[in-house]
Every structure is written in C-alpha cells, then in structure tokens.
C-alpha cells in the first residue's frame, strides 16, 4: 500500500497545471466573464489534443489509456483554474459521442435535477438524448454556467422526482469527476484566502496574524484535505459508497471554503472583481450535479445499515 | 496511489487475524473505570500477550527492542485489533505511543536498555507530566524547577491532568533547569520514578466520574542526572518529538472503532424506529462517509511517513486530530439522538463514551492550538503579536 501519487501521476498533474496556467489563467477567466463566453472552442480543442477528454479511452480506440486516479488529478486542476464548460460530460462522452474525445464536440448531460440543463446552447450533443432538445434560457447564478429549461428530459426519473435521462451508467464517474473539480476549487480558495490574509493589513499588521482569520484558514485546509483523501480513495477503489462520500465531502469543502474565503476577503470578497464568488457559484452548480448531498447521505446510510461494522 | 496490500502484508494480516480469533474469546471484560489498579493489571496482561506473540513494539526500531515493522504493517495491526474488538493500549498509552518512541529516538543506549523492554513486556507503565496548573496550552511557560545537586536534580513544583498517574511507574517529566533563559530554552526532559520520595499524587475526578487523571505534587524529588533524555535545557526540542508522536499516531486505531460503533448505532436506530427520521438517517450516513474518509486519511499519512526518513510523524497529524476529534464528538451526540431519553442513563455505554469524547478537542493540544499550528506551520500565516 502506498497511497501517494506516483511520480508519473505528479508529473501529469503538474503538466495540466502548467497548460491551464498558460491557456486559462486569471486574465482569460476575466475575459470570458466579460464576453460571456462559457465554452471557448479553441481551448476545448486544445484540451482535447492534450488528452483531457480521451484520458480514459483505451489506446486501441485512440485514447490515452489511463484510469480514474489520473482523471481525478487532471480534473482537480481544471477545478482549481475554474475552467468553465461541460468538462465532465464531454469526458464521459469520449468514445460515445463523435468528436468528444478530441474536443471538437461539446457535450452536456442531464446531470441536474428537474428540467435544467447546463450549457445546452453550446452543446453539440446531450449525453443520454438522441438529439439536442429545445430549451428556454434561464438566468443562471453562475455567469459561466448558462442554464436552459427543457420541456422533456429524455428518460425516466429515478423515483425521487429527479431525472437522469439515460445517464445512469455515467453517474458514478460523473459524480467522482465533479467531486474532483470541487476539490480543486476548495484547494484554490485556501490559497486565495491565505495569500490575501498575508497581504491585507489592518490594525498595523497582516490580517492573517489575527487568530480569528487564522482559524478560518486552518478549517479550510482541514476540509480540503479530508475531501482530497476521500476523492483519491474513491478513484482507486471505485466503490459506490466511497464515491458518494467523495462527492459529499468535496461539495462541502468547495462551498464551505469559498464562503470562508469570501469572508477573509471582507468587502472586497463581495465585489465582482474578486474571483471568490465565481468559485462559490460554480460550487453551488456542481453540488446539484450527478449526486446531491441528500442522495449521497441516503446511499451511505443504507450501506451503513448493511455494514458488518 | 495504491490501496492494495502486498502478499507479505496480507500474510501478516491473516496471521494476526487468526491469532486474535484464538486469544480474544478467552479474554474477560475490562474492569470498570472505578478500578484503575484492575485496569492496569488487565492492560498490562494484554500487553504481555502481545509481547509473547511477537506483536509488541511492532513499529519500533529493532535496536530499541521493536520489530522494525513498516508503517503499513503497524497500520494493519491497529486496524485488525480494533476490528476484532481487542483491548486498546489503555494504561500503557504513554509508554507505548510517545514516551517509548521518544526514548528510542533520543535516548542513550543505556537508557533504551533500561526503559524500553519493560514497556514492551508490559511490566511498567509511564505517564506524562507536562501540563501544570498555569501551563497548559502555553506549555513552555512551565515552572516546575529542577536544581542540580551533585549527580541529581532536585525537583519542586506541581503537575496537573496527569493521566494514569495513580498507576504509573515512570513519568516523562518536563522541568525548568534555567529560569533566566528564554522560556523555550530552559526546559529539560527527565524520566522520574513515581515512587520517588516527595512525589504525591492526588486523583482528580473527570466529568465522566472516573479518576483517570490526577494532580501531582513534587517536593524535593531527586532524579539522577543520568535519567535526563537529551541535553540539559534542550528539552523543548525533545518535547516536540514527543508531541509529534502523540498527535501523529495515537488516534489511528480508533477510527476503525468509530466505524464499528456507527454500524451498531444504525442497527439500534432501525430497531427503535428512529431510522425513519430522514434527518437523523442522513446524519448517520454522512458520518459514515466522514469516518471512511478519515480512515483513508490515516492511510495517506502513513504512506507519506513511509516515504520520509526518520519515522517521526509530520505535522499532518494536526490536520487529522482536528478532523477526527470533532467528528468523534458529533458521532456520540448523534448516538444520544438515536437513544433519546435513554441517553441520560449512565448504564448506557454510549453515554460514557459521549462524556469522554468531550476531552478529544482538549487533550494533546486543544483545537484552537491545533488550528494555530496548521495556520502558522502548514499555511505559513504570520505569527500574531
Ligand atoms: C482527558 C485529559 C487527559 C490529559 N492527560 C494529560 C497527561 O497525561 N499529561 C499532561 O501533561 N497533560 C494532560 N492533559 C492536559 C492537556 O494537555 C491540557 O488540558 C491542554 O493542553 C489544554 O491546557 P489547559 O487545560 O491548561 O487549557 P488552557 O490552556 O487554559 O486553555 C483554555 C482555553 O483557552 C484556549 N486557549 C489557550 N491558549 C490559546 C491560544 N493561544 N489561542 C487560542 N485559544 C487558546 C484553549 O483552546 C481552551 O479553549 C490532559 C487533558 C485531558 C482533558
């Protein structure tokens, strides 16, 4: 047992981090916000060329032939950089929808409860539907996750009033990769908070010297580290209970850390200028994708009841 | 990222499991917390069995009398003993988990030979005399004095919250040897026999009603200079080694026990109808997920330690301690919700455990202190003025 990333895995993560820092750094993020471009087709193709979507496709089918642990590390980086677009759905569609693997197609999914679909306007296909359905635009809380309301959602519900279309086969991997995005965001907001706390001065010293601020930051790190081990472990074991726990803890870490990061930023945190609100809003969106907290908790409760102890 | 075990490790696990299945059924119940001498005898008896079966000091270095096992084997040991419901280290806690490892890391050959075998064999119990009435979180402000007199130190002062002091043979004691030096520089780490003239132990009652810790009064107690571990006035550095062992590995096995407890709790809830409450049910599900993640966190930390040299656990132990101590309290508060008014009965095991869970965010460094450590030493935030 050696539950640390291998050198190859660390290199892969570092490579993706560099790629995203160069191609989708802060200026690119702010520019897409100004222009309202959620999916940049050029970036999408570059991600495709780098193997982002074809990562888990077998080499015999033109993929990279890696596994979920590697995919999780790569998605963690995308979450850290706040890359918008249906990354998870397009990744899941590689090998299923033509062009998805190469990043020439943008694929969304029925991964939200109710009748809302993300990125419908930009989608070439929707996972689980034979054709892209028509939909009415809905103003979205996350400026870089446009939402549409569709009339019908292409498949049966799961008995809880949630529709998953034909996406159920993708649900585990979808939940786990979404959790990885959440994890990246949670780790990033710790960094943002710590950096600001070291720079911003009040009462003649950096605010990070105040214990109330320190303790917020320490709490953020603890949340992120617990979520990190849950996400990595679930990627290794692919156990449904561990995937549910990973999603649950990563959702909590992303939302909780973004909130605390916003608090550390004070009034600045409440402005459009700071990036914190973008992390928080995206974290809210992802919390509704593939598996909500309530669903994860119910699944875990059933597993607990059946556990030998 | 690999969570599979090697053949050798699986073999080790299988042999341990078979041994536990053989010896545990013969074991009587542990005496109650009112009977500390009884508990001491019980805990040392268990230690003796481990020793005879070759499981004592598994993770200690071979030249300290240990088995030199890998951190992973130690983890398997903790996992399997907890899973099988074997006794925990109990009264032997300090000796096995932090005084022993500190002496193994910092002591002379003679000191190792004198003190380590009796700990491993289950002959001697250690306690920890660090905290004082006016020096808890601010441990370095301790005032108990030790003055050189020939080949002895003469010690006077008092200690508090000393766990198992009543039944201990030795104490890892922090004393001030240079009152004029800056507070971290004048401290020395000594091994003090608990039966030395001038040592008075006065039990303190915990809120759970037991006397698991005590006050200790030291009046001109003589300890040979030879029983000092590390250099004079270098005790703070030695203390950091002790504390990293305490926070790094001491709670690992308990996570497995908490998962087992949660399973029992779920079945109790099913039986008494509380399971139908979705809020409570989901809370139990969430805790199950959290403790699963905490178990993975121990595997993560152990893997990290396995890659680093030295074997002294890193400060990641503070992250674990913070997450674990709060989750444990939540677990027993949830147990009380499952039990309803029955949770008011002290005959209920869960009630006693709920009471004792209150100490987890205080002992071995409070949550506030752990957060300071995480913020300053891991995140690099500035020290306050
Ligand atoms: C069950 C149990 C067993 C113990 N066993 C032992 C033992 O065997 N040997 C031993 O030496 N000690 C032992 N202790 C003592 C333990 O280490 C101390 O209780 C602990 O370090 C806290 O010190 P204190 O009790 O003096 O609290 P204080 O330091 O007085 O703290 C009181 C409150 O103030 C807060 N506080 C203090 N300083 C700060 C700060 N800088 N920033 C923010 N908040 C702060 C604390 O977090 C706490 O909430 C034990 C304690 C318990 C509960």
PDB file of C-alpha atoms in Angstrom, chain B residues 37-153:
ATOM      1  CA  UNK B  37      -5.441  -0.971  39.564  1.00  0.00           C
ATOM      2  CA  UNK B  38      -7.665  -3.611  37.969  1.00  0.00           C
ATOM      3  CA  UNK B  39      -7.438  -1.849  34.618  1.00  0.00           C
ATOM      4  CA  UNK B  40      -3.670  -1.566  34.914  1.00  0.00           C
ATOM      5  CA  UNK B  41      -3.348  -5.293  35.526  1.00  0.00           C
ATOM      6  CA  UNK B  42      -5.722  -6.015  32.663  1.00  0.00           C
ATOM      7  CA  UNK B  43      -3.994  -3.702  30.176  1.00  0.00           C
ATOM      8  CA  UNK B  44      -0.537  -4.994  31.093  1.00  0.00           C
ATOM      9  CA  UNK B  45      -1.781  -8.571  30.826  1.00  0.00           C
ATOM     10  CA  UNK B  46      -2.884  -7.848  27.270  1.00  0.00           C
ATOM     11  CA  UNK B  47       0.453  -6.197  26.536  1.00  0.00           C
ATOM     12  CA  UNK B  48       2.246  -9.311  27.816  1.00  0.00           C
ATOM     13  CA  UNK B  49       0.247 -11.497  25.439  1.00  0.00           C
ATOM     14  CA  UNK B  50       1.109  -9.226  22.529  1.00  0.00           C
ATOM     15  CA  UNK B  51       4.737  -9.385  23.564  1.00  0.00           C
ATOM     16  CA  UNK B  52       4.791 -13.158  23.746  1.00  0.00           C
ATOM     17  CA  UNK B  53       3.127 -13.452  20.360  1.00  0.00           C
ATOM     18  CA  UNK B  54       5.686 -11.091  18.822  1.00  0.00           C
ATOM     19  CA  UNK B  55       3.363  -8.126  18.319  1.00  0.00           C
ATOM     20  CA  UNK B  56       4.837  -5.729  20.892  1.00  0.00           C
ATOM     21  CA  UNK B  57       6.595  -2.622  19.631  1.00  0.00           C
ATOM     22  CA  UNK B  58       5.811  -3.589  16.067  1.00  0.00           C
ATOM     23  CA  UNK B  59       6.767  -0.219  14.631  1.00  0.00           C
ATOM     24  CA  UNK B  60       9.668   0.455  16.996  1.00  0.00           C
ATOM     25  CA  UNK B  61      13.207   0.201  15.643  1.00  0.00           C
ATOM     26  CA  UNK B  62      14.835  -3.196  16.137  1.00  0.00           C
ATOM     27  CA  UNK B  63      17.692  -1.753  18.206  1.00  0.00           C
ATOM     28  CA  UNK B  64      15.075  -0.393  20.605  1.00  0.00           C
ATOM     29  CA  UNK B  65      13.582  -3.846  21.099  1.00  0.00           C
ATOM     30  CA  UNK B  66      10.920  -3.389  18.449  1.00  0.00           C
ATOM     31  CA  UNK B  67      10.145  -5.449  15.375  1.00  0.00           C
ATOM     32  CA  UNK B  68      11.097  -2.798  12.843  1.00  0.00           C
ATOM     33  CA  UNK B  69       7.820  -3.319  11.012  1.00  0.00           C
ATOM     34  CA  UNK B  70       6.829  -0.993   8.192  1.00  0.00           C
ATOM     35  CA  UNK B  71       4.324   1.778   8.922  1.00  0.00           C
ATOM     36  CA  UNK B  72       1.868  -0.169   6.791  1.00  0.00           C
ATOM     37  CA  UNK B  73       2.202  -3.266   8.979  1.00  0.00           C
ATOM     38  CA  UNK B  74       1.622  -1.115  12.036  1.00  0.00           C
ATOM     39  CA  UNK B  75      -1.492   0.268  10.377  1.00  0.00           C
ATOM     40  CA  UNK B  76      -2.726  -3.255   9.643  1.00  0.00           C
ATOM     41  CA  UNK B  77      -2.088  -4.144  13.279  1.00  0.00           C
ATOM     42  CA  UNK B  78      -4.169  -1.204  14.527  1.00  0.00           C
ATOM     43  CA  UNK B  79      -6.916  -1.923  12.008  1.00  0.00           C
ATOM     44  CA  UNK B  80      -7.186  -5.615  12.790  1.00  0.00           C
ATOM     45  CA  UNK B  81      -7.019  -5.302  16.575  1.00  0.00           C
ATOM     46  CA  UNK B  82      -9.737  -2.656  16.539  1.00  0.00           C
ATOM     47  CA  UNK B  83     -11.863  -4.567  14.066  1.00  0.00           C
ATOM     48  CA  UNK B  84     -11.677  -7.653  16.236  1.00  0.00           C
ATOM     49  CA  UNK B  85     -12.597  -5.611  19.307  1.00  0.00           C
ATOM     50  CA  UNK B  86      -9.268  -6.319  21.043  1.00  0.00           C
ATOM     51  CA  UNK B  87      -8.347  -4.195  24.095  1.00  0.00           C
ATOM     52  CA  UNK B  88      -6.784  -0.822  23.365  1.00  0.00           C
ATOM     53  CA  UNK B  89      -3.388   0.176  24.822  1.00  0.00           C
ATOM     54  CA  UNK B  90      -5.169   1.690  27.841  1.00  0.00           C
ATOM     55  CA  UNK B  91      -2.843   2.395  30.781  1.00  0.00           C
ATOM     56  CA  UNK B  92       0.148   1.649  28.571  1.00  0.00           C
ATOM     57  CA  UNK B  93      -0.711   4.548  26.282  1.00  0.00           C
ATOM     58  CA  UNK B  94       2.095   6.956  27.165  1.00  0.00           C
ATOM     59  CA  UNK B  95       4.837   4.332  27.318  1.00  0.00           C
ATOM     60  CA  UNK B  96       3.989   2.684  24.037  1.00  0.00           C
ATOM     61  CA  UNK B  97       2.850   5.634  21.989  1.00  0.00           C
ATOM     62  CA  UNK B  98       5.045   8.550  22.991  1.00  0.00           C
ATOM     63  CA  UNK B  99       7.499   8.190  25.902  1.00  0.00           C
ATOM     64  CA  UNK B 100       8.875   4.945  24.453  1.00  0.00           C
ATOM     65  CA  UNK B 101       9.260   6.248  20.901  1.00  0.00           C
ATOM     66  CA  UNK B 102      10.869   9.432  22.286  1.00  0.00           C
ATOM     67  CA  UNK B 103      13.436   7.419  24.257  1.00  0.00           C
ATOM     68  CA  UNK B 104      14.023   5.219  21.213  1.00  0.00           C
ATOM     69  CA  UNK B 105      14.710   8.339  19.136  1.00  0.00           C
ATOM     70  CA  UNK B 106      16.573  10.497  21.670  1.00  0.00           C
ATOM     71  CA  UNK B 107      17.824   8.264  24.495  1.00  0.00           C
ATOM     72  CA  UNK B 108      21.288   6.759  25.033  1.00  0.00           C
ATOM     73  CA  UNK B 109      21.920   3.035  24.586  1.00  0.00           C
ATOM     74  CA  UNK B 110      21.807   2.552  28.367  1.00  0.00           C
ATOM     75  CA  UNK B 111      18.508   4.438  28.633  1.00  0.00           C
ATOM     76  CA  UNK B 112      16.936   2.379  25.865  1.00  0.00           C
ATOM     77  CA  UNK B 113      18.092  -0.835  27.521  1.00  0.00           C
ATOM     78  CA  UNK B 114      16.741   0.260  30.904  1.00  0.00           C
ATOM     79  CA  UNK B 115      13.328   1.627  29.932  1.00  0.00           C
ATOM     80  CA  UNK B 116      12.135   0.143  26.691  1.00  0.00           C
ATOM     81  CA  UNK B 117      11.957  -3.608  27.359  1.00  0.00           C
ATOM     82  CA  UNK B 118       9.665  -3.244  30.411  1.00  0.00           C
ATOM     83  CA  UNK B 119       7.258  -1.119  28.359  1.00  0.00           C
ATOM     84  CA  UNK B 120       7.141  -3.681  25.585  1.00  0.00           C
ATOM     85  CA  UNK B 121       6.821  -6.615  28.006  1.00  0.00           C
ATOM     86  CA  UNK B 122       4.012  -4.958  29.897  1.00  0.00           C
ATOM     87  CA  UNK B 123       5.928  -4.608  33.161  1.00  0.00           C
ATOM     88  CA  UNK B 124       5.958  -0.853  33.605  1.00  0.00           C
ATOM     89  CA  UNK B 125       3.522   1.969  32.993  1.00  0.00           C
ATOM     90  CA  UNK B 126       4.501   5.528  32.085  1.00  0.00           C
ATOM     91  CA  UNK B 127       2.641   8.779  32.491  1.00  0.00           C
ATOM     92  CA  UNK B 128       3.159  12.242  31.039  1.00  0.00           C
ATOM     93  CA  UNK B 129       3.979  15.128  33.390  1.00  0.00           C
ATOM     94  CA  UNK B 130       3.908  18.028  31.001  1.00  0.00           C
ATOM     95  CA  UNK B 131       0.923  20.237  31.912  1.00  0.00           C
ATOM     96  CA  UNK B 132       0.903  22.423  35.017  1.00  0.00           C
ATOM     97  CA  UNK B 133      -1.854  24.439  36.671  1.00  0.00           C
ATOM     98  CA  UNK B 134      -0.559  27.587  34.938  1.00  0.00           C
ATOM     99  CA  UNK B 135       0.972  25.991  31.865  1.00  0.00           C
ATOM    100  CA  UNK B 136      -1.442  24.090  29.612  1.00  0.00           C
ATOM    101  CA  UNK B 137      -1.637  25.328  26.046  1.00  0.00           C
ATOM    102  CA  UNK B 138       1.326  27.553  26.822  1.00  0.00           C
ATOM    103  CA  UNK B 139       3.316  24.515  27.832  1.00  0.00           C
ATOM    104  CA  UNK B 140       6.695  26.244  27.592  1.00  0.00           C
ATOM    105  CA  UNK B 141       5.732  28.565  30.447  1.00  0.00           C
ATOM    106  CA  UNK B 142       6.015  25.671  32.904  1.00  0.00           C
ATOM    107  CA  UNK B 143       7.553  26.493  36.280  1.00  0.00           C
ATOM    108  CA  UNK B 144       8.381  23.199  37.988  1.00  0.00           C
ATOM    109  CA  UNK B 145      12.046  23.713  38.946  1.00  0.00           C
ATOM    110  CA  UNK B 146      14.976  21.322  38.856  1.00  0.00           C
ATOM    111  CA  UNK B 147      18.242  22.348  40.515  1.00  0.00           C
ATOM    112  CA  UNK B 148      21.491  20.419  40.082  1.00  0.00           C
ATOM    113  CA  UNK B 149      22.859  18.948  43.311  1.00  0.00           C
ATOM    114  CA  UNK B 150      25.830  16.683  42.616  1.00  0.00           C
ATOM    115  CA  UNK B 151      24.650  13.829  40.400  1.00  0.00           C
ATOM    116  CA  UNK B 152      20.973  14.597  40.994  1.00  0.00           C
ATOM    117  CA  UNK B 153      18.368  17.088  40.000  1.00  0.00           C
TER     118      UNK B 153
END
